[in-house]
Coordinates of C-alpha atoms in Angstrom, one line a residue:
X1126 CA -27.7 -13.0 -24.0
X1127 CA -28.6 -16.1 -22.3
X1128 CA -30.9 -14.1 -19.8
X1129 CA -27.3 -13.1 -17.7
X1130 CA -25.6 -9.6 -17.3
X1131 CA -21.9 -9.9 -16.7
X1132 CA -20.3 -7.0 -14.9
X1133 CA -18.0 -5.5 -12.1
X1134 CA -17.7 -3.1 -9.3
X1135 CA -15.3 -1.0 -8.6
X1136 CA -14.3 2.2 -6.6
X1137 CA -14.9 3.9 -9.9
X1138 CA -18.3 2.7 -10.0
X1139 CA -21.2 5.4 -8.7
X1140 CA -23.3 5.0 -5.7
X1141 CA -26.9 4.1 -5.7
X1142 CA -28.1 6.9 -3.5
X1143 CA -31.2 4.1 -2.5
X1144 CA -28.9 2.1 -1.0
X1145 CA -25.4 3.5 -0.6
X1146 CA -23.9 0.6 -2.4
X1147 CA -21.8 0.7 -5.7
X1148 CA -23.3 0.0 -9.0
X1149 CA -22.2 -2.7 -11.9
X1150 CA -20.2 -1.4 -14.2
X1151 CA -21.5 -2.9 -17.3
X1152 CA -19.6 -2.8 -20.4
X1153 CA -20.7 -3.0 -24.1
X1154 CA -24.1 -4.3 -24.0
X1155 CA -23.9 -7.0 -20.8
X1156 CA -23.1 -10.0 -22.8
X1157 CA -19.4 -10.3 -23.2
X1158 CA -17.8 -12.0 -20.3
X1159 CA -14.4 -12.1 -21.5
X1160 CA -14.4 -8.7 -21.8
X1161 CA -15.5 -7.9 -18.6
X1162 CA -12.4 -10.8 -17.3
X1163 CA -9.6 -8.7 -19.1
X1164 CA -11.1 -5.3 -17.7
X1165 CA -11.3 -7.3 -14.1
X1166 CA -7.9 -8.6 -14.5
X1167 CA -6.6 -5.3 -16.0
X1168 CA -7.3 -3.5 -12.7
X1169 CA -6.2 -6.1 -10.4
X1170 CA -2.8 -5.8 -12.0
X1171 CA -2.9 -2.5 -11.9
X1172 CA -4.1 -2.4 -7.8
X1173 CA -1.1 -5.2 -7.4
X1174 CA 1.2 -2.8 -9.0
X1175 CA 0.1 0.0 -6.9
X1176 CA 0.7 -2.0 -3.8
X1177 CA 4.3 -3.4 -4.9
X1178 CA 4.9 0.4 -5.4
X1179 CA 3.6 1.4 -2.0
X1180 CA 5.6 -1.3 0.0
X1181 CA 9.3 -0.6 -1.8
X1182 CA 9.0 3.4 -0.9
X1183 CA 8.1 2.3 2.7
X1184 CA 10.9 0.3 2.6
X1185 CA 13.0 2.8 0.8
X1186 CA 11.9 5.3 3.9
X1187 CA 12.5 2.9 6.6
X1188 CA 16.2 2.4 5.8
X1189 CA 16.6 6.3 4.8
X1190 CA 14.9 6.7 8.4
X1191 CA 17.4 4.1 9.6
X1192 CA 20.5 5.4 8.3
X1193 CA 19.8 8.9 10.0
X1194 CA 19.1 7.4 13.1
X1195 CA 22.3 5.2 12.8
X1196 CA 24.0 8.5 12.5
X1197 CA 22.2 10.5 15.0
X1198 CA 23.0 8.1 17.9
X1199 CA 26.9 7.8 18.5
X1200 CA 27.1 11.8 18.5
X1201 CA 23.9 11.5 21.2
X1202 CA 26.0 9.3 23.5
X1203 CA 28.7 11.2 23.3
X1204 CA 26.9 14.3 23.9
X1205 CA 25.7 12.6 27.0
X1206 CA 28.7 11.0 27.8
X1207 CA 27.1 7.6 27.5
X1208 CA 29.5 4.7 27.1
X1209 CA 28.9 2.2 24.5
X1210 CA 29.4 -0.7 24.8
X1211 CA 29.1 -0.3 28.7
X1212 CA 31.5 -1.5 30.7
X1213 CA 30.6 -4.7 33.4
X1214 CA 30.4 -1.8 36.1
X1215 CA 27.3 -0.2 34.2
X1216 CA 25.9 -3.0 32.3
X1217 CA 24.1 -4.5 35.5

């Protein structure tokens, strides 16, 4: 094997109680790099995706939150008998 061991870390890797840090994940017998590579890149897509995911249903709340809000505030004002737009009188 060319005296190297080829492996990763992940958060599915266990802890070395000695030291608190996360073992190599070592698959097959050490030796095959490109495997390690695709498993590597396999979960990096998969983290990717899993952050795309994240950020469109924050978006998708933001504008739900939005909408409501875009709702809520015309009856407010009128509840409080706010004009809107102000008149020059009150905009000062």
């Amino acid at each position: 094997c060319c005296d190297t061991c080829s492996g990763f870390r992940s958060d599915l890797s266990p802890m070395n109680r000695d030291t608190m840090e996360r073992m190599p994940l070592i698959p097959g017998c050490g030796c095959d790099n490109a495997k390690v590579r695709r498993i590597v890149d396999e979960l990096n897509a998969r983290k990717d995706g899993r952050g795309n995911i994240a950020q469109v249903r924050q978006q998708s709340y933001m504008l739900d939150t939005m909408n409501k809000i875009k709702v809520r505030i015309p009856v407010m004002l009128e509840h409080f008998g706010v004009q809107y737009p102000p008149d020059n009188a009150t905009s000062l």
